[in-house]
Amino acid sequence: MPINKNAFKRYKVIDMLLRNKMRRYPTLEEITEICKEKLDLENLSTETIKKDIEHMRESQPSGFDAPITYNKQKRGYEYLDPDFVLGGVSLNDSDVDAIKESIDLIRSIGGTRVGEKFSNAMEKILTTLLEEFPDGTKKHSFLQTMTPPKSRGFEYFDLFYNACTTETPISFVHYNYKKRSFSASTIHPFLIKEFENKWYIIGYSEQHKEVRTFGMDRVFEPIRLKKKFIKVQKAIIEQEANDYYGVFPIPNQKKQRIKIRLSDLATNYFEAYPIHESQKIQKEPDGYSIVTFQLVPTIELTRLFLSHGHHVEILEPFWLIEFTENLK
């Protein structure tokens, strides 16, 4: 849950008191009274401060990992780590402006594209910055993006992200739209990918004995498994992350040179919106352009070419010309 700004103000006072070397081991009552005085909170209770301390102790991203302990001998609170500082990062005004701009971008994207823990962490950073560097005025957002509603299956984003980082196999029920049937799947995930506002989980599939891609919208009842994680080669991971336009590769194809011919109109589009970092455009005297890519051919790439109609002509490889014709 995002951190309340008023609560964070109390956390800062508590942090200040616990770091005070001249008056160590403040009691719960003393902390409450000082918070009342500094924050002008007449109705603040010791129970609220007690909950604040518990929240500060919680692990990130929900808490701050504050090493607060109660010293029974001194009958007061202290930091086990005397060097701990709540939100202890040194920032200058330029750093703060850069972070605020980044957060503005993330907030414009919204929770449909980042998991809950990322949203919580973002709110924590923003709350800290507003407390440390108040600007006195509330500005409207200067950035807006088209943010689609959350798609089905996105509620499992955090689970799959954690599975990737901790190398944990996942079993789930997979729905096939074409066959209209369900099947059990077990994957060893290593990458989460977004393409055209849809999210996919990629990993080694035990059923298929190879790396497979699954749309999160087709995933139901995912479960973490306590079994050995099957790793794939680093080169495969890098290829999945860097050498695709889209997510579904054409079977039995490797990274290769793809060559197309563009009309003047299509050239303008590809110049304005490059589809891959390997894209190279060479303009011809007749107004057309020759474009090359170094990519693993994918279904999405062929559909992109087809969407431009006669403005895009595939020149190489020859098998891709025939493959694309069969999709029409």
PDB file of C-alpha atoms in Angstrom, residues 6-301:
ATOM      1  CA  ASN A   6       1.340  12.355   7.037  1.00  0.00           C
ATOM      2  CA  ALA A   7       2.626   8.997   8.216  1.00  0.00           C
ATOM      3  CA  PHE A   8       5.971   9.666   6.574  1.00  0.00           C
ATOM      4  CA  LYS A   9       6.267  12.937   8.483  1.00  0.00           C
ATOM      5  CA  ARG A  10       5.905  10.959  11.705  1.00  0.00           C
ATOM      6  CA  TYR A  11       8.513   8.469  10.484  1.00  0.00           C
ATOM      7  CA  LYS A  12      10.956  11.335   9.978  1.00  0.00           C
ATOM      8  CA  VAL A  13      10.413  12.578  13.524  1.00  0.00           C
ATOM      9  CA  ILE A  14      10.848   9.064  14.911  1.00  0.00           C
ATOM     10  CA  ASP A  15      14.028   8.678  12.883  1.00  0.00           C
ATOM     11  CA  MET A  16      15.348  12.001  14.198  1.00  0.00           C
ATOM     12  CA  LEU A  17      14.695  10.973  17.813  1.00  0.00           C
ATOM     13  CA  LEU A  18      16.336   7.568  17.424  1.00  0.00           C
ATOM     14  CA  ARG A  19      19.457   9.209  15.975  1.00  0.00           C
ATOM     15  CA  ASN A  20      19.703  11.826  18.716  1.00  0.00           C
ATOM     16  CA  LYS A  21      22.953  11.002  20.569  1.00  0.00           C
ATOM     17  CA  MET A  22      22.219  13.559  23.295  1.00  0.00           C
ATOM     18  CA  ARG A  23      18.904  12.017  24.302  1.00  0.00           C
ATOM     19  CA  ARG A  24      18.970   8.309  23.617  1.00  0.00           C
ATOM     20  CA  TYR A  25      16.320   5.616  24.158  1.00  0.00           C
ATOM     21  CA  PRO A  26      13.115   7.690  23.795  1.00  0.00           C
ATOM     22  CA  THR A  27       9.987   6.014  25.155  1.00  0.00           C
ATOM     23  CA  LEU A  28       6.782   5.504  23.201  1.00  0.00           C
ATOM     24  CA  GLU A  29       5.142   8.291  25.196  1.00  0.00           C
ATOM     25  CA  GLU A  30       8.037  10.694  24.564  1.00  0.00           C
ATOM     26  CA  ILE A  31       7.979   9.995  20.833  1.00  0.00           C
ATOM     27  CA  THR A  32       4.226  10.584  20.761  1.00  0.00           C
ATOM     28  CA  GLU A  33       4.469  13.910  22.588  1.00  0.00           C
ATOM     29  CA  ILE A  34       7.283  15.212  20.381  1.00  0.00           C
ATOM     30  CA  CYS A  35       5.357  14.219  17.234  1.00  0.00           C
ATOM     31  CA  LYS A  36       2.334  16.083  18.598  1.00  0.00           C
ATOM     32  CA  GLU A  37       4.440  19.169  19.202  1.00  0.00           C
ATOM     33  CA  LYS A  38       6.418  19.203  15.948  1.00  0.00           C
ATOM     34  CA  LEU A  39       3.566  18.190  13.653  1.00  0.00           C
ATOM     35  CA  ASP A  40       0.728  19.936  15.490  1.00  0.00           C
ATOM     36  CA  LEU A  41      -1.222  16.712  16.042  1.00  0.00           C
ATOM     37  CA  GLU A  42      -3.285  17.058  19.211  1.00  0.00           C
ATOM     38  CA  ASN A  43      -5.131  13.754  18.867  1.00  0.00           C
ATOM     39  CA  LEU A  44      -2.121  11.574  18.052  1.00  0.00           C
ATOM     40  CA  SER A  45      -2.105   8.353  20.113  1.00  0.00           C
ATOM     41  CA  THR A  46       0.716   6.108  21.300  1.00  0.00           C
ATOM     42  CA  GLU A  47      -0.988   3.263  19.443  1.00  0.00           C
ATOM     43  CA  THR A  48      -0.473   5.119  16.149  1.00  0.00           C
ATOM     44  CA  ILE A  49       3.226   5.640  16.905  1.00  0.00           C
ATOM     45  CA  LYS A  50       3.546   1.966  17.818  1.00  0.00           C
ATOM     46  CA  LYS A  51       2.090   1.010  14.427  1.00  0.00           C
ATOM     47  CA  ASP A  52       4.426   3.503  12.728  1.00  0.00           C
ATOM     48  CA  ILE A  53       7.435   1.811  14.309  1.00  0.00           C
ATOM     49  CA  GLU A  54       6.167  -1.599  13.204  1.00  0.00           C
ATOM     50  CA  HIS A  55       5.720  -0.318   9.661  1.00  0.00           C
ATOM     51  CA  MET A  56       9.204   1.207   9.615  1.00  0.00           C
ATOM     52  CA  ARG A  57      10.596  -2.208  10.638  1.00  0.00           C
ATOM     53  CA  GLU A  58       8.930  -3.986   7.719  1.00  0.00           C
ATOM     54  CA  SER A  59      11.042  -5.137   4.799  1.00  0.00           C
ATOM     55  CA  GLN A  60      11.131  -3.154   1.600  1.00  0.00           C
ATOM     56  CA  PRO A  61       9.248  -2.288  -0.537  1.00  0.00           C
ATOM     57  CA  SER A  62       6.347  -2.020   1.943  1.00  0.00           C
ATOM     58  CA  GLY A  63       8.565  -0.755   4.784  1.00  0.00           C
ATOM     59  CA  PHE A  64      12.036   0.698   5.344  1.00  0.00           C
ATOM     60  CA  ASP A  65      13.973  -2.171   6.967  1.00  0.00           C
ATOM     61  CA  ALA A  66      14.537   0.147   9.934  1.00  0.00           C
ATOM     62  CA  PRO A  67      16.544  -1.745  12.624  1.00  0.00           C
ATOM     63  CA  ILE A  68      14.410  -0.426  15.500  1.00  0.00           C
ATOM     64  CA  THR A  69      14.510  -2.368  18.755  1.00  0.00           C
ATOM     65  CA  TYR A  70      13.183  -1.853  22.275  1.00  0.00           C
ATOM     66  CA  ASN A  71      15.909  -1.756  24.924  1.00  0.00           C
ATOM     67  CA  LYS A  72      14.346  -3.331  28.015  1.00  0.00           C
ATOM     68  CA  GLN A  73      17.173  -2.205  30.272  1.00  0.00           C
ATOM     69  CA  LYS A  74      16.923   1.445  29.182  1.00  0.00           C
ATOM     70  CA  ARG A  75      13.143   1.209  28.658  1.00  0.00           C
ATOM     71  CA  GLY A  76      13.254   2.981  25.323  1.00  0.00           C
ATOM     72  CA  TYR A  77      13.748   2.546  21.588  1.00  0.00           C
ATOM     73  CA  GLU A  78      16.985   2.621  19.603  1.00  0.00           C
ATOM     74  CA  TYR A  79      18.523   1.739  16.255  1.00  0.00           C
ATOM     75  CA  LEU A  80      20.587  -1.460  16.340  1.00  0.00           C
ATOM     76  CA  ASP A  81      22.590   0.066  13.492  1.00  0.00           C
ATOM     77  CA  PRO A  82      23.681   3.531  14.699  1.00  0.00           C
ATOM     78  CA  ASP A  83      24.494   4.575  11.109  1.00  0.00           C
ATOM     79  CA  PHE A  84      21.004   3.854   9.780  1.00  0.00           C
ATOM     80  CA  VAL A  85      19.177   6.859   8.313  1.00  0.00           C
ATOM     81  CA  LEU A  86      15.615   6.707   7.048  1.00  0.00           C
ATOM     82  CA  GLY A  87      15.786   7.247   3.276  1.00  0.00           C
ATOM     83  CA  GLY A  88      19.464   8.071   3.679  1.00  0.00           C
ATOM     84  CA  VAL A  89      20.502   9.087   0.153  1.00  0.00           C
ATOM     85  CA  SER A  90      22.360  12.290  -0.655  1.00  0.00           C
ATOM     86  CA  LEU A  91      20.675  14.166  -3.513  1.00  0.00           C
ATOM     87  CA  ASN A  92      21.169  17.597  -5.017  1.00  0.00           C
ATOM     88  CA  ASP A  93      18.478  19.672  -6.740  1.00  0.00           C
ATOM     89  CA  SER A  94      19.434  18.325 -10.170  1.00  0.00           C
ATOM     90  CA  ASP A  95      19.120  14.741  -8.927  1.00  0.00           C
ATOM     91  CA  VAL A  96      15.718  15.499  -7.442  1.00  0.00           C
ATOM     92  CA  ASP A  97      14.438  17.093 -10.662  1.00  0.00           C
ATOM     93  CA  ALA A  98      15.597  14.089 -12.689  1.00  0.00           C
ATOM     94  CA  ILE A  99      13.913  11.650 -10.313  1.00  0.00           C
ATOM     95  CA  LYS A 100      10.677  13.640 -10.262  1.00  0.00           C
ATOM     96  CA  GLU A 101      10.584  13.687 -14.063  1.00  0.00           C
ATOM     97  CA  SER A 102      11.177   9.932 -14.158  1.00  0.00           C
ATOM     98  CA  ILE A 103       8.442   9.327 -11.611  1.00  0.00           C
ATOM     99  CA  ASP A 104       6.089  11.537 -13.603  1.00  0.00           C
ATOM    100  CA  LEU A 105       6.702   9.294 -16.605  1.00  0.00           C
ATOM    101  CA  ILE A 106       6.132   6.125 -14.592  1.00  0.00           C
ATOM    102  CA  ARG A 107       2.979   7.508 -13.027  1.00  0.00           C
ATOM    103  CA  SER A 108       1.642   8.447 -16.462  1.00  0.00           C
ATOM    104  CA  ILE A 109       2.106   4.838 -17.518  1.00  0.00           C
ATOM    105  CA  GLY A 110       0.334   3.724 -14.375  1.00  0.00           C
ATOM    106  CA  GLY A 111      -0.176   0.391 -12.697  1.00  0.00           C
ATOM    107  CA  THR A 112      -1.151  -1.384 -15.902  1.00  0.00           C
ATOM    108  CA  ARG A 113       2.488  -1.678 -16.897  1.00  0.00           C
ATOM    109  CA  VAL A 114       4.318  -2.106 -13.619  1.00  0.00           C
ATOM    110  CA  GLY A 115       3.719  -4.485 -10.751  1.00  0.00           C
ATOM    111  CA  GLU A 116       2.285  -3.489  -7.397  1.00  0.00           C
ATOM    112  CA  LYS A 117       5.637  -3.500  -5.605  1.00  0.00           C
ATOM    113  CA  PHE A 118       7.096  -1.125  -8.220  1.00  0.00           C
ATOM    114  CA  SER A 119       4.143   1.207  -7.774  1.00  0.00           C
ATOM    115  CA  ASN A 120       4.629   1.123  -4.002  1.00  0.00           C
ATOM    116  CA  ALA A 121       8.341   1.841  -4.312  1.00  0.00           C
ATOM    117  CA  MET A 122       7.598   4.723  -6.669  1.00  0.00           C
ATOM    118  CA  GLU A 123       5.114   6.237  -4.210  1.00  0.00           C
ATOM    119  CA  LYS A 124       7.667   5.884  -1.406  1.00  0.00           C
ATOM    120  CA  ILE A 125      10.308   7.763  -3.398  1.00  0.00           C
ATOM    121  CA  LEU A 126       7.858  10.482  -4.373  1.00  0.00           C
ATOM    122  CA  THR A 127       6.657  10.924  -0.796  1.00  0.00           C
ATOM    123  CA  THR A 128      10.250  11.219   0.407  1.00  0.00           C
ATOM    124  CA  LEU A 129      11.112  13.817  -2.227  1.00  0.00           C
ATOM    125  CA  LEU A 130       8.045  15.922  -1.534  1.00  0.00           C
ATOM    126  CA  GLU A 131       8.919  15.890   2.153  1.00  0.00           C
ATOM    127  CA  GLU A 132      12.602  16.711   1.670  1.00  0.00           C
ATOM    128  CA  PHE A 133      12.225  19.110  -1.264  1.00  0.00           C
ATOM    129  CA  PRO A 134       8.771  20.762  -1.098  1.00  0.00           C
ATOM    130  CA  ASP A 135       8.220  23.233  -3.914  1.00  0.00           C
ATOM    131  CA  GLY A 136       5.220  24.944  -2.336  1.00  0.00           C
ATOM    132  CA  THR A 137       3.035  24.601  -5.417  1.00  0.00           C
ATOM    133  CA  LYS A 138       1.161  21.712  -6.941  1.00  0.00           C
ATOM    134  CA  LYS A 139       1.755  21.503 -10.672  1.00  0.00           C
ATOM    135  CA  HIS A 140      -0.407  19.668 -13.151  1.00  0.00           C
ATOM    136  CA  SER A 141       1.103  16.805 -15.110  1.00  0.00           C
ATOM    137  CA  PHE A 142       2.807  17.814 -18.350  1.00  0.00           C
ATOM    138  CA  LEU A 143       2.865  14.246 -19.636  1.00  0.00           C
ATOM    139  CA  GLN A 144       0.100  11.919 -20.744  1.00  0.00           C
ATOM    140  CA  THR A 145       0.287   8.481 -22.317  1.00  0.00           C
ATOM    141  CA  MET A 146      -2.380   6.166 -23.652  1.00  0.00           C
ATOM    142  CA  THR A 147      -2.691   3.680 -20.817  1.00  0.00           C
ATOM    143  CA  PRO A 148      -4.866   0.640 -21.548  1.00  0.00           C
ATOM    144  CA  PRO A 149      -6.862  -1.076 -18.791  1.00  0.00           C
ATOM    145  CA  LYS A 150      -5.167  -3.951 -17.021  1.00  0.00           C
ATOM    146  CA  SER A 151      -5.310  -7.076 -19.142  1.00  0.00           C
ATOM    147  CA  ARG A 152      -6.328 -10.461 -17.809  1.00  0.00           C
ATOM    148  CA  GLY A 153      -3.400 -12.263 -16.230  1.00  0.00           C
ATOM    149  CA  PHE A 154      -1.494  -9.099 -15.311  1.00  0.00           C
ATOM    150  CA  GLU A 155      -2.311  -9.755 -11.653  1.00  0.00           C
ATOM    151  CA  TYR A 156       0.380 -12.459 -11.844  1.00  0.00           C
ATOM    152  CA  PHE A 157       3.106 -10.010 -12.924  1.00  0.00           C
ATOM    153  CA  ASP A 158       4.769  -9.868  -9.500  1.00  0.00           C
ATOM    154  CA  LEU A 159       4.664 -13.656  -9.154  1.00  0.00           C
ATOM    155  CA  PHE A 160       6.349 -14.207 -12.518  1.00  0.00           C
ATOM    156  CA  TYR A 161       8.871 -11.425 -11.927  1.00  0.00           C
ATOM    157  CA  ASN A 162       9.846 -12.985  -8.610  1.00  0.00           C
ATOM    158  CA  ALA A 163      10.060 -16.407 -10.260  1.00  0.00           C
ATOM    159  CA  CYS A 164      12.493 -15.021 -12.849  1.00  0.00           C
ATOM    160  CA  THR A 165      14.726 -13.343 -10.269  1.00  0.00           C
ATOM    161  CA  THR A 166      14.736 -16.307  -7.856  1.00  0.00           C
ATOM    162  CA  GLU A 167      14.876 -19.005 -10.571  1.00  0.00           C
ATOM    163  CA  THR A 168      11.676 -20.692  -9.436  1.00  0.00           C
ATOM    164  CA  PRO A 169       9.681 -23.028 -11.724  1.00  0.00           C
ATOM    165  CA  ILE A 170       5.992 -22.230 -12.183  1.00  0.00           C
ATOM    166  CA  SER A 171       3.096 -24.515 -13.062  1.00  0.00           C
ATOM    167  CA  PHE A 172      -0.141 -23.109 -14.439  1.00  0.00           C
ATOM    168  CA  VAL A 173      -3.192 -23.877 -16.525  1.00  0.00           C
ATOM    169  CA  HIS A 174      -2.853 -22.576 -20.084  1.00  0.00           C
ATOM    170  CA  TYR A 175      -5.825 -21.713 -22.298  1.00  0.00           C
ATOM    171  CA  ASN A 176      -5.592 -22.146 -26.066  1.00  0.00           C
ATOM    172  CA  TYR A 177      -7.846 -19.644 -27.840  1.00  0.00           C
ATOM    173  CA  LYS A 178      -7.905 -21.549 -31.126  1.00  0.00           C
ATOM    174  CA  LYS A 179      -8.612 -24.984 -29.653  1.00  0.00           C
ATOM    175  CA  ARG A 180     -10.706 -23.545 -26.827  1.00  0.00           C
ATOM    176  CA  SER A 181      -9.107 -25.976 -24.423  1.00  0.00           C
ATOM    177  CA  PHE A 182      -7.054 -25.951 -21.221  1.00  0.00           C
ATOM    178  CA  SER A 183      -3.778 -27.768 -20.582  1.00  0.00           C
ATOM    179  CA  ALA A 184      -1.293 -28.006 -17.719  1.00  0.00           C
ATOM    180  CA  SER A 185       2.068 -26.308 -18.254  1.00  0.00           C
ATOM    181  CA  THR A 186       5.286 -26.068 -16.271  1.00  0.00           C
ATOM    182  CA  ILE A 187       7.911 -23.498 -17.196  1.00  0.00           C
ATOM    183  CA  HIS A 188      11.240 -22.313 -15.856  1.00  0.00           C
ATOM    184  CA  PRO A 189      10.854 -18.572 -16.571  1.00  0.00           C
ATOM    185  CA  PHE A 190      13.702 -16.186 -17.343  1.00  0.00           C
ATOM    186  CA  LEU A 191      12.076 -13.203 -19.082  1.00  0.00           C
ATOM    187  CA  ILE A 192       8.920 -11.086 -18.962  1.00  0.00           C
ATOM    188  CA  LYS A 193       8.245  -9.139 -22.137  1.00  0.00           C
ATOM    189  CA  GLU A 194       5.722  -6.539 -23.245  1.00  0.00           C
ATOM    190  CA  PHE A 195       4.734  -6.114 -26.879  1.00  0.00           C
ATOM    191  CA  GLU A 196       1.923  -3.886 -28.113  1.00  0.00           C
ATOM    192  CA  ASN A 197       0.408  -3.549 -24.628  1.00  0.00           C
ATOM    193  CA  LYS A 198       0.349  -7.315 -24.077  1.00  0.00           C
ATOM    194  CA  TRP A 199       2.495  -9.147 -21.524  1.00  0.00           C
ATOM    195  CA  TYR A 200       4.265 -12.467 -22.037  1.00  0.00           C
ATOM    196  CA  ILE A 201       6.242 -14.871 -19.871  1.00  0.00           C
ATOM    197  CA  ILE A 202       9.130 -16.701 -21.547  1.00  0.00           C
ATOM    198  CA  GLY A 203      10.900 -19.765 -20.211  1.00  0.00           C
ATOM    199  CA  TYR A 204      11.866 -23.390 -20.695  1.00  0.00           C
ATOM    200  CA  SER A 205       8.722 -25.505 -21.087  1.00  0.00           C
ATOM    201  CA  GLU A 206       8.874 -29.009 -19.622  1.00  0.00           C
ATOM    202  CA  GLN A 207       6.047 -30.146 -21.882  1.00  0.00           C
ATOM    203  CA  HIS A 208       7.645 -28.873 -25.111  1.00  0.00           C
ATOM    204  CA  LYS A 209      11.280 -29.504 -24.084  1.00  0.00           C
ATOM    205  CA  GLU A 210      12.275 -26.081 -25.405  1.00  0.00           C
ATOM    206  CA  VAL A 211      11.937 -22.354 -24.759  1.00  0.00           C
ATOM    207  CA  ARG A 212       8.338 -21.212 -25.195  1.00  0.00           C
ATOM    208  CA  THR A 213       6.366 -17.973 -24.903  1.00  0.00           C
ATOM    209  CA  PHE A 214       3.022 -17.749 -23.089  1.00  0.00           C
ATOM    210  CA  GLY A 215       0.643 -14.807 -23.061  1.00  0.00           C
ATOM    211  CA  MET A 216      -0.210 -13.808 -19.498  1.00  0.00           C
ATOM    212  CA  ASP A 217      -3.836 -13.412 -20.559  1.00  0.00           C
ATOM    213  CA  ARG A 218      -3.944 -17.182 -21.129  1.00  0.00           C
ATOM    214  CA  VAL A 219      -2.490 -18.105 -17.745  1.00  0.00           C
ATOM    215  CA  PHE A 220      -4.665 -19.367 -14.901  1.00  0.00           C
ATOM    216  CA  GLU A 221      -3.847 -20.542 -11.359  1.00  0.00           C
ATOM    217  CA  PRO A 222      -0.021 -20.213 -11.433  1.00  0.00           C
ATOM    218  CA  ILE A 223       1.800 -21.989  -8.589  1.00  0.00           C
ATOM    219  CA  ARG A 224       5.434 -21.753  -7.465  1.00  0.00           C
ATOM    220  CA  LEU A 225       7.139 -25.151  -7.451  1.00  0.00           C
ATOM    221  CA  LYS A 226       9.837 -26.455  -5.127  1.00  0.00           C
ATOM    222  CA  LYS A 227      11.946 -28.253  -7.687  1.00  0.00           C
ATOM    223  CA  LYS A 228      15.252 -27.787  -9.470  1.00  0.00           C
ATOM    224  CA  PHE A 229      15.282 -24.878 -11.909  1.00  0.00           C
ATOM    225  CA  ILE A 230      16.304 -25.680 -15.477  1.00  0.00           C
ATOM    226  CA  LYS A 231      18.555 -22.951 -16.829  1.00  0.00           C
ATOM    227  CA  VAL A 232      18.925 -22.085 -20.497  1.00  0.00           C
ATOM    228  CA  GLN A 233      22.039 -20.815 -22.202  1.00  0.00           C
ATOM    229  CA  LYS A 234      22.848 -17.141 -21.769  1.00  0.00           C
ATOM    230  CA  ALA A 235      22.956 -16.719 -25.551  1.00  0.00           C
ATOM    231  CA  ILE A 236      19.326 -17.853 -25.798  1.00  0.00           C
ATOM    232  CA  ILE A 237      18.263 -15.384 -23.114  1.00  0.00           C
ATOM    233  CA  GLU A 238      20.065 -12.535 -24.868  1.00  0.00           C
ATOM    234  CA  GLN A 239      18.512 -13.516 -28.189  1.00  0.00           C
ATOM    235  CA  GLU A 240      15.006 -13.530 -26.689  1.00  0.00           C
ATOM    236  CA  ALA A 241      15.638 -10.108 -25.180  1.00  0.00           C
ATOM    237  CA  ASN A 242      17.436  -8.397 -28.055  1.00  0.00           C
ATOM    238  CA  ASP A 243      16.953 -10.103 -31.421  1.00  0.00           C
ATOM    239  CA  TYR A 244      13.173 -10.234 -31.800  1.00  0.00           C
ATOM    240  CA  TYR A 245      10.574  -7.851 -33.119  1.00  0.00           C
ATOM    241  CA  GLY A 246       7.616  -9.313 -31.267  1.00  0.00           C
ATOM    242  CA  VAL A 247       7.538 -12.469 -29.167  1.00  0.00           C
ATOM    243  CA  PHE A 248       6.697 -15.496 -31.331  1.00  0.00           C
ATOM    244  CA  PRO A 249       9.614 -16.649 -33.521  1.00  0.00           C
ATOM    245  CA  ILE A 250       8.981 -18.563 -36.717  1.00  0.00           C
ATOM    246  CA  PRO A 251       9.947 -22.202 -35.947  1.00  0.00           C
ATOM    247  CA  ASN A 252      13.468 -23.405 -36.759  1.00  0.00           C
ATOM    248  CA  GLN A 253      14.752 -19.955 -37.706  1.00  0.00           C
ATOM    249  CA  LYS A 254      17.849 -18.241 -36.355  1.00  0.00           C
ATOM    250  CA  LYS A 255      19.058 -14.657 -36.388  1.00  0.00           C
ATOM    251  CA  GLN A 256      19.622 -13.618 -40.005  1.00  0.00           C
ATOM    252  CA  ARG A 257      19.637 -10.718 -42.419  1.00  0.00           C
ATOM    253  CA  ILE A 258      16.196  -9.553 -43.524  1.00  0.00           C
ATOM    254  CA  LYS A 259      15.976  -7.227 -46.513  1.00  0.00           C
ATOM    255  CA  ILE A 260      12.923  -5.254 -47.640  1.00  0.00           C
ATOM    256  CA  ARG A 261      12.098  -2.558 -50.203  1.00  0.00           C
ATOM    257  CA  LEU A 262      10.022   0.438 -49.130  1.00  0.00           C
ATOM    258  CA  SER A 263       8.019   3.047 -50.966  1.00  0.00           C
ATOM    259  CA  ASP A 264       8.667   6.697 -50.154  1.00  0.00           C
ATOM    260  CA  LEU A 265       5.639   6.700 -47.838  1.00  0.00           C
ATOM    261  CA  ALA A 266       6.746   3.591 -45.944  1.00  0.00           C
ATOM    262  CA  THR A 267      10.292   4.955 -45.745  1.00  0.00           C
ATOM    263  CA  ASN A 268       9.019   7.951 -43.812  1.00  0.00           C
ATOM    264  CA  TYR A 269       7.307   5.610 -41.350  1.00  0.00           C
ATOM    265  CA  PHE A 270      10.341   3.373 -40.760  1.00  0.00           C
ATOM    266  CA  GLU A 271      12.597   6.417 -40.407  1.00  0.00           C
ATOM    267  CA  ALA A 272      10.292   7.906 -37.794  1.00  0.00           C
ATOM    268  CA  TYR A 273       9.655   4.608 -35.987  1.00  0.00           C
ATOM    269  CA  PRO A 274      12.641   2.235 -36.280  1.00  0.00           C
ATOM    270  CA  ILE A 275      11.617  -1.283 -35.298  1.00  0.00           C
ATOM    271  CA  HIS A 276      15.059  -2.508 -34.203  1.00  0.00           C
ATOM    272  CA  GLU A 277      18.507  -1.127 -33.459  1.00  0.00           C
ATOM    273  CA  SER A 278      19.969  -3.131 -36.372  1.00  0.00           C
ATOM    274  CA  GLN A 279      17.739  -1.304 -38.884  1.00  0.00           C
ATOM    275  CA  LYS A 280      19.658   0.327 -41.748  1.00  0.00           C
ATOM    276  CA  ILE A 281      18.036   2.379 -44.517  1.00  0.00           C
ATOM    277  CA  GLN A 282      19.622   3.079 -47.909  1.00  0.00           C
ATOM    278  CA  LYS A 283      17.653   5.391 -50.192  1.00  0.00           C
ATOM    279  CA  GLU A 284      17.544   4.646 -53.916  1.00  0.00           C
ATOM    280  CA  PRO A 285      17.451   7.187 -56.810  1.00  0.00           C
ATOM    281  CA  ASP A 286      13.934   6.064 -57.787  1.00  0.00           C
ATOM    282  CA  GLY A 287      12.535   7.227 -54.435  1.00  0.00           C
ATOM    283  CA  TYR A 288      12.356   3.770 -52.912  1.00  0.00           C
ATOM    284  CA  SER A 289      14.572   2.567 -50.052  1.00  0.00           C
ATOM    285  CA  ILE A 290      16.315  -0.680 -49.175  1.00  0.00           C
ATOM    286  CA  VAL A 291      16.133  -1.595 -45.487  1.00  0.00           C
ATOM    287  CA  THR A 292      18.033  -4.388 -43.750  1.00  0.00           C
ATOM    288  CA  PHE A 293      17.717  -5.904 -40.275  1.00  0.00           C
ATOM    289  CA  GLN A 294      19.601  -8.536 -38.280  1.00  0.00           C
ATOM    290  CA  LEU A 295      16.740 -10.329 -36.547  1.00  0.00           C
ATOM    291  CA  VAL A 296      15.157 -13.648 -35.721  1.00  0.00           C
ATOM    292  CA  PRO A 297      12.085 -13.713 -37.996  1.00  0.00           C
ATOM    293  CA  THR A 298       8.845 -13.592 -36.032  1.00  0.00           C
ATOM    294  CA  ILE A 299       5.141 -13.817 -36.764  1.00  0.00           C
ATOM    295  CA  GLU A 300       4.750 -10.210 -35.619  1.00  0.00           C
ATOM    296  CA  LEU A 301       7.427  -9.028 -38.057  1.00  0.00           C
TER     297      LEU A 301
END
